[in-house]
mmCIF file of C-alpha atoms in Angstrom:
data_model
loop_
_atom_site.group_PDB
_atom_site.id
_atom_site.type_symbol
_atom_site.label_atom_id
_atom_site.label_comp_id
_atom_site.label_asym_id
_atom_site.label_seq_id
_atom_site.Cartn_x
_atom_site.Cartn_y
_atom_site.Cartn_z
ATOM 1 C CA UNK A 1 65.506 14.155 98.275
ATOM 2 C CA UNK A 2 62.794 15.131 95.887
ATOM 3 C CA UNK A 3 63.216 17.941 93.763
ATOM 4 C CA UNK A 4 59.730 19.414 93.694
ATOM 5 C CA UNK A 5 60.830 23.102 93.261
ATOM 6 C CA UNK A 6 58.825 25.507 90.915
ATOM 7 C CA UNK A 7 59.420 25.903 87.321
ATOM 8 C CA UNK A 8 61.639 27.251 85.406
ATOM 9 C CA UNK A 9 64.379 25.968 87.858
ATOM 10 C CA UNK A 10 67.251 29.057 88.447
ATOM 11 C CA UNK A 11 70.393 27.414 89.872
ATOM 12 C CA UNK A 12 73.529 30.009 90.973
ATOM 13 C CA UNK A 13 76.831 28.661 90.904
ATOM 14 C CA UNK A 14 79.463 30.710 93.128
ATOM 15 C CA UNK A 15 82.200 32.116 90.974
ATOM 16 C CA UNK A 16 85.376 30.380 92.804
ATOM 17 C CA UNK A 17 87.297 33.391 93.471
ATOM 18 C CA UNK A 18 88.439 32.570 96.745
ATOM 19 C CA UNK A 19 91.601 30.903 96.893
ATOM 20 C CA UNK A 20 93.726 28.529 99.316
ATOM 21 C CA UNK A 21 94.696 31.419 101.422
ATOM 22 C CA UNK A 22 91.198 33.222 101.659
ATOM 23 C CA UNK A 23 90.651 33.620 104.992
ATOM 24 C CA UNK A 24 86.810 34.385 106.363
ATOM 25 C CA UNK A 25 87.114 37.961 106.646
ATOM 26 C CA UNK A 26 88.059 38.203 103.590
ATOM 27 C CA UNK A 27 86.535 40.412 100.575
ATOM 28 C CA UNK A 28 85.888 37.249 98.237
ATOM 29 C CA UNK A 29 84.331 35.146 100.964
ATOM 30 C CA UNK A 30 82.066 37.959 102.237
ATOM 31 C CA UNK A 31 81.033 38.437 98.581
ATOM 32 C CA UNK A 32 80.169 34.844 98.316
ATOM 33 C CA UNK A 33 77.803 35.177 101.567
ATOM 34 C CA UNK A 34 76.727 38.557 100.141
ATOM 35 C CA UNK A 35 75.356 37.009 96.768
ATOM 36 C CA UNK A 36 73.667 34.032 98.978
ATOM 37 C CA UNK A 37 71.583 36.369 100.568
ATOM 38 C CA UNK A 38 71.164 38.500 97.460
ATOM 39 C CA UNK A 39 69.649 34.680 95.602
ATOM 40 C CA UNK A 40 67.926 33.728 99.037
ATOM 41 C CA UNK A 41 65.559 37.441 98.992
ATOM 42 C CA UNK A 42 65.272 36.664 95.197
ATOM 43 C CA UNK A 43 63.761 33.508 94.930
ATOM 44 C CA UNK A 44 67.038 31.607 93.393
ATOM 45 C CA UNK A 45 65.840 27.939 94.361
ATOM 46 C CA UNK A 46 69.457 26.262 94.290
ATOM 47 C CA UNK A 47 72.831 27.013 95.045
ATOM 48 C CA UNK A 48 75.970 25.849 94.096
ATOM 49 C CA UNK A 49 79.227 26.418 96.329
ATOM 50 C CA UNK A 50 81.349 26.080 93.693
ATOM 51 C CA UNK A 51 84.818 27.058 95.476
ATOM 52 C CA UNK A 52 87.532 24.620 94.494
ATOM 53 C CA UNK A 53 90.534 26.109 96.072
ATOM 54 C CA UNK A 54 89.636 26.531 99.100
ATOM 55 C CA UNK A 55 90.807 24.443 102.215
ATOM 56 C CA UNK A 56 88.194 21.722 103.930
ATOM 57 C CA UNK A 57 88.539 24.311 106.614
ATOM 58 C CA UNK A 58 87.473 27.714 105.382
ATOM 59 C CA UNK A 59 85.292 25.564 102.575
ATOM 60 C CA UNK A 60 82.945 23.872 105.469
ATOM 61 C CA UNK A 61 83.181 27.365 107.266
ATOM 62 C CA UNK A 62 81.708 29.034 104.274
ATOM 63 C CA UNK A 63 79.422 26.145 103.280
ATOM 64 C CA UNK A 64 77.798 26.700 107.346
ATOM 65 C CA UNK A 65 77.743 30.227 107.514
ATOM 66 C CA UNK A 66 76.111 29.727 103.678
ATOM 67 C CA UNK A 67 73.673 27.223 105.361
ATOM 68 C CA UNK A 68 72.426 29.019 108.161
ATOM 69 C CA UNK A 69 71.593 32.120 105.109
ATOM 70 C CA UNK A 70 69.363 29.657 103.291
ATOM 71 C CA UNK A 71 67.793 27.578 106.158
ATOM 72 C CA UNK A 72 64.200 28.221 106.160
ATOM 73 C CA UNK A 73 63.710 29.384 102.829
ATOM 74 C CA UNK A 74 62.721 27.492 99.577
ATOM 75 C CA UNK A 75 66.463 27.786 98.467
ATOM 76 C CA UNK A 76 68.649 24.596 98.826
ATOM 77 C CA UNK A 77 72.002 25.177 98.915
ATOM 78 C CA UNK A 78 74.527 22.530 97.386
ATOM 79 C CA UNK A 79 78.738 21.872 97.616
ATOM 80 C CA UNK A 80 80.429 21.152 94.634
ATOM 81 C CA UNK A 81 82.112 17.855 94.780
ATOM 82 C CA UNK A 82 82.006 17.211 98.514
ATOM 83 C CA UNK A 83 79.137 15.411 99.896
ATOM 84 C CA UNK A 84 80.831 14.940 103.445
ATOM 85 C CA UNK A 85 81.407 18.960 103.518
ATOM 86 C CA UNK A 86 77.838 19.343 102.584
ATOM 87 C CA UNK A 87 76.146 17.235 105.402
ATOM 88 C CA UNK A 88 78.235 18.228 108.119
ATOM 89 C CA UNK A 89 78.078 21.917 107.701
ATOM 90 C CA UNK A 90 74.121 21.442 106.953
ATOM 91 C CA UNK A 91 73.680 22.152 103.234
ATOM 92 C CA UNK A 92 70.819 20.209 101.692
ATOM 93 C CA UNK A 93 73.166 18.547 98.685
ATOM 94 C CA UNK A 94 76.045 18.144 96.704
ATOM 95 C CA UNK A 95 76.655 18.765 93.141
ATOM 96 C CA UNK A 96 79.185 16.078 91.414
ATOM 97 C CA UNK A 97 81.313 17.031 88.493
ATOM 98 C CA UNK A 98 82.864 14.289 85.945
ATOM 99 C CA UNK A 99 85.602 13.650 87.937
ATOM 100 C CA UNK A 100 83.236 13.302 91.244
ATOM 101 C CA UNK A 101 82.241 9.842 92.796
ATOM 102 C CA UNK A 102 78.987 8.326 90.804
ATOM 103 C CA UNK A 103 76.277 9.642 91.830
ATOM 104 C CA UNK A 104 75.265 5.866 92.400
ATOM 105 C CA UNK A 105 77.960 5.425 95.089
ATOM 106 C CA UNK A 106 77.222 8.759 96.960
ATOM 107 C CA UNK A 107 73.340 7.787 97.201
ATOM 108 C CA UNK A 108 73.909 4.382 98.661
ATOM 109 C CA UNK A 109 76.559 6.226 101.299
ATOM 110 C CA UNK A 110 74.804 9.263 101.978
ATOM 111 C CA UNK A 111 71.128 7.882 101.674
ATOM 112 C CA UNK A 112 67.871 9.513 100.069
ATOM 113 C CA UNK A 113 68.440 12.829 102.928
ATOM 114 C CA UNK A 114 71.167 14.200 100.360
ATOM 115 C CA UNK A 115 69.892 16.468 97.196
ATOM 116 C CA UNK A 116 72.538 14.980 94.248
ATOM 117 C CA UNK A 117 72.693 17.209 90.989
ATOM 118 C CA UNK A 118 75.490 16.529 88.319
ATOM 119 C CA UNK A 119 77.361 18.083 85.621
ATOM 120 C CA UNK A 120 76.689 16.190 82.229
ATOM 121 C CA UNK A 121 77.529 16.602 78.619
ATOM 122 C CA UNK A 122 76.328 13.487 76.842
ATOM 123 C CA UNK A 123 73.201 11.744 76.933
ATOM 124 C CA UNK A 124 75.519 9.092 78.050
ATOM 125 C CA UNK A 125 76.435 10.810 81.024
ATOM 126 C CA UNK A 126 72.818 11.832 81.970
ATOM 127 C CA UNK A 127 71.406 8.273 81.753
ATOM 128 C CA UNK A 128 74.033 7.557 84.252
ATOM 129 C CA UNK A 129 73.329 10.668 86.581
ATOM 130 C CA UNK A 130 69.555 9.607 86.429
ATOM 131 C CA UNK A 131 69.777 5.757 86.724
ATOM 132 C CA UNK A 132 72.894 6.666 89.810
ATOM 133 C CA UNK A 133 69.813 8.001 91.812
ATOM 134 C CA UNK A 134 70.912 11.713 91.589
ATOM 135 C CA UNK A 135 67.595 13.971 91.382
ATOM 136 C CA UNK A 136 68.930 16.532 88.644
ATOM 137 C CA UNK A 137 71.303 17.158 86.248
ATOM 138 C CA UNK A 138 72.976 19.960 84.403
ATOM 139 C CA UNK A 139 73.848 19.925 80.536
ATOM 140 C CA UNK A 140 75.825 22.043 78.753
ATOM 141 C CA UNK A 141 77.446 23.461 77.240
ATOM 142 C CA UNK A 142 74.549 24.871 75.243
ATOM 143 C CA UNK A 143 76.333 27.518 74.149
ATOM 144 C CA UNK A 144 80.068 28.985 73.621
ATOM 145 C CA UNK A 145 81.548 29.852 77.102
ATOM 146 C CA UNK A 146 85.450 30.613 78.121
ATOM 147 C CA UNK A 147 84.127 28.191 81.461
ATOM 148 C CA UNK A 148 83.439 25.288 79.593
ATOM 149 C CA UNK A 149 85.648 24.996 76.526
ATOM 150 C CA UNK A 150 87.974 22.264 77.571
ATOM 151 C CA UNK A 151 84.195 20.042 77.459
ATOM 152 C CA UNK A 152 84.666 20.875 73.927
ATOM 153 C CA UNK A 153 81.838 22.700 71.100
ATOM 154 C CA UNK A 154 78.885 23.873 72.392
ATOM 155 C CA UNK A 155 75.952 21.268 72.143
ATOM 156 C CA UNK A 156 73.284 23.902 70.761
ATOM 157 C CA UNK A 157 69.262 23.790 71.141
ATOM 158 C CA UNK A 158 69.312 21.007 68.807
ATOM 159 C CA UNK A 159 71.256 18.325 70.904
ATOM 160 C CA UNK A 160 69.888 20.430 74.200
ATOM 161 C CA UNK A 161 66.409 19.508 73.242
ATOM 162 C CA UNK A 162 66.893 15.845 72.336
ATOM 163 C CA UNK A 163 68.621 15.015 75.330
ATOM 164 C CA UNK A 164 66.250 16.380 77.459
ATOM 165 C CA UNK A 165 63.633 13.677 75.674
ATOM 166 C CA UNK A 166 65.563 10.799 76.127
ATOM 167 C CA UNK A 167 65.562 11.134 79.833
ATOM 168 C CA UNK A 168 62.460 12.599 80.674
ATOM 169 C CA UNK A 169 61.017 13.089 82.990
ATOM 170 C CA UNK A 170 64.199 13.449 84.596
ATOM 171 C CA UNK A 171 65.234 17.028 85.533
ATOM 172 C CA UNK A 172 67.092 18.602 83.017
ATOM 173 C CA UNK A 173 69.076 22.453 83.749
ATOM 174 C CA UNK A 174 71.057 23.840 80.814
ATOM 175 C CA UNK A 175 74.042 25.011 81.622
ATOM 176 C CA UNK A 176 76.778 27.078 79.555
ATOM 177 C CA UNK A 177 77.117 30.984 77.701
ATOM 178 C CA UNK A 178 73.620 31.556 79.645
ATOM 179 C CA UNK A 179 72.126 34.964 78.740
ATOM 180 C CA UNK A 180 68.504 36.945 80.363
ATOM 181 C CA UNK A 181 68.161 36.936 75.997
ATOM 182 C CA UNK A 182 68.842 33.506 75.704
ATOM 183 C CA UNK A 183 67.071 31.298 78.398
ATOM 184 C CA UNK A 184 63.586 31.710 76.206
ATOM 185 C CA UNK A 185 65.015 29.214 73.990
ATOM 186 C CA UNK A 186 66.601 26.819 76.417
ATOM 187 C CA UNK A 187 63.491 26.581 78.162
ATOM 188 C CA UNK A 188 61.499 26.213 74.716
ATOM 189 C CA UNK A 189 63.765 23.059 74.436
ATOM 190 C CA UNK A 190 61.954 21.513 76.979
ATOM 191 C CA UNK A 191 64.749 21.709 80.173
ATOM 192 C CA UNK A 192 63.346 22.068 83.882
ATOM 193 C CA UNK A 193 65.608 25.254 84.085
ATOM 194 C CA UNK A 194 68.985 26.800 84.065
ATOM 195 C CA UNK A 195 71.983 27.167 85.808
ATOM 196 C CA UNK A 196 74.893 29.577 85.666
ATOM 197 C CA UNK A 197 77.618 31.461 87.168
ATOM 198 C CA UNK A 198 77.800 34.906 85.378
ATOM 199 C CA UNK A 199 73.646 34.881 84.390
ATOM 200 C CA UNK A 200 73.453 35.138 88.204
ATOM 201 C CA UNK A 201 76.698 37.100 89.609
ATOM 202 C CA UNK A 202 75.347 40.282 90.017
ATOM 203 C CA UNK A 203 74.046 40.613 93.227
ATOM 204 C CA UNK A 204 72.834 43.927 92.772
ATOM 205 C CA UNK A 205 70.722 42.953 89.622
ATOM 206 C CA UNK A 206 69.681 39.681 91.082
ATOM 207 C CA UNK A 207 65.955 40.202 91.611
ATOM 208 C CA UNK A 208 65.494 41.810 88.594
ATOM 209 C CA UNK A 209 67.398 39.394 86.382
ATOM 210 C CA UNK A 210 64.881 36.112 88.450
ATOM 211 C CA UNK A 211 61.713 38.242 87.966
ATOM 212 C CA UNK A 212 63.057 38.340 83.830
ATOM 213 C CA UNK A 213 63.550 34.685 83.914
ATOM 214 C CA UNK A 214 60.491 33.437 86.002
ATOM 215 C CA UNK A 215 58.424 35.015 83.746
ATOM 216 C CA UNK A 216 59.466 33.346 80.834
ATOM 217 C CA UNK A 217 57.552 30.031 82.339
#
């Protein structure tokens, strides 16, 4: 599925505070709808439901009732991980960590229909994302993040922007100790846009922190 979303790119990632025994009336799955609709009246292009502990169960429940929010709109809404979840509860992708399937086996199942990002930290693992057939990747950590330190150091503009040349035109998002301050220079590296958990977790904030960013392009 072609990317062709307007630049500079904003991807939310959900926070994963829900937990095996979150149930849908829940406070922490209601706040996960709650920051959908928030991104979806802000102009957030992609989404990432990024809730690990949750059961197949209450994950495609949220992943529908998350998929009927965005249906419509210019946002695309992505599972982490699970690319069955994602097409039968009618999100437009899936997002595949390290530890995922390659994004080379999940095209040929799943077909050009399903939007593929990845997570990446090495060139290495880009070329791989890009030549799988997934249509973006994220890359990161740029900076230092409590999230991301088991990936190890923080790769830093330098690295960021290099990268980004040695796949282009691929779609790069930088990913990692994201900032409204910070994003000028990520996107001054040369990357297609950014993605984030706590840059977008305010739901209150969200439109003004996407009209910050947006006009940074």
């Amino acid at each position: 599925m072609p990317l062709n979303l307007t630049k500079p790119i904003l991807y939310l990632i959900t926070g994963g505070a829900t937990t095996e025994a979150t149930k849908p009336s829940d406070g922490e799955f209601q706040d996960v709808l709650a920051l959908v609709s928030a991104a979806v009246a802000a102009g957030i292009q992609l989404i990432q439901i990024r809730e690990k502990r949750l059961s197949g169960r209450r994950l495609f429940e949220l992943t529908a009732q998350a998929a009927e929010i965005t249906r419509g709109t210019s946002t695309r809404l992505l599972v982490n991980d699970q690319a069955d979840v994602a097409t039968t509860a009618g999100a437009d992708g899936v997002h595949l960590t390290t530890t995922s399937l390659a994004a080379g086996i999940v095209r040929a199942a799943f077909g050009k229909r399903l939007l593929i990002g990845a997570s990446t930290h090495s060139v290495a693992e880009l070329k791989a994302a890009r030549d799988g057939g997934a249509d973006f990747a994220v890359f990161g950590p740029v900076y230092e993040t409590a999230s991301k330190m088991r990936y190890g150091r923080p790769v830093g503009l330098e690295s960021l922007s290099r990268a980004v040349n040695q796949v282009a035109p691929f779609p790069v998002l930088a990913i990692g100790g994201l900032s409204a301050e910070n994003t000028t220079d990520c996107l001054r590296a040369g990357v297609t846009g950014v993605a984030g958990i706590s840059l977008f977790a305010d739901a209150a904030a969200l439109k003004q922190t996407v009209d910050k960013l947006t006009s940074l392009k």
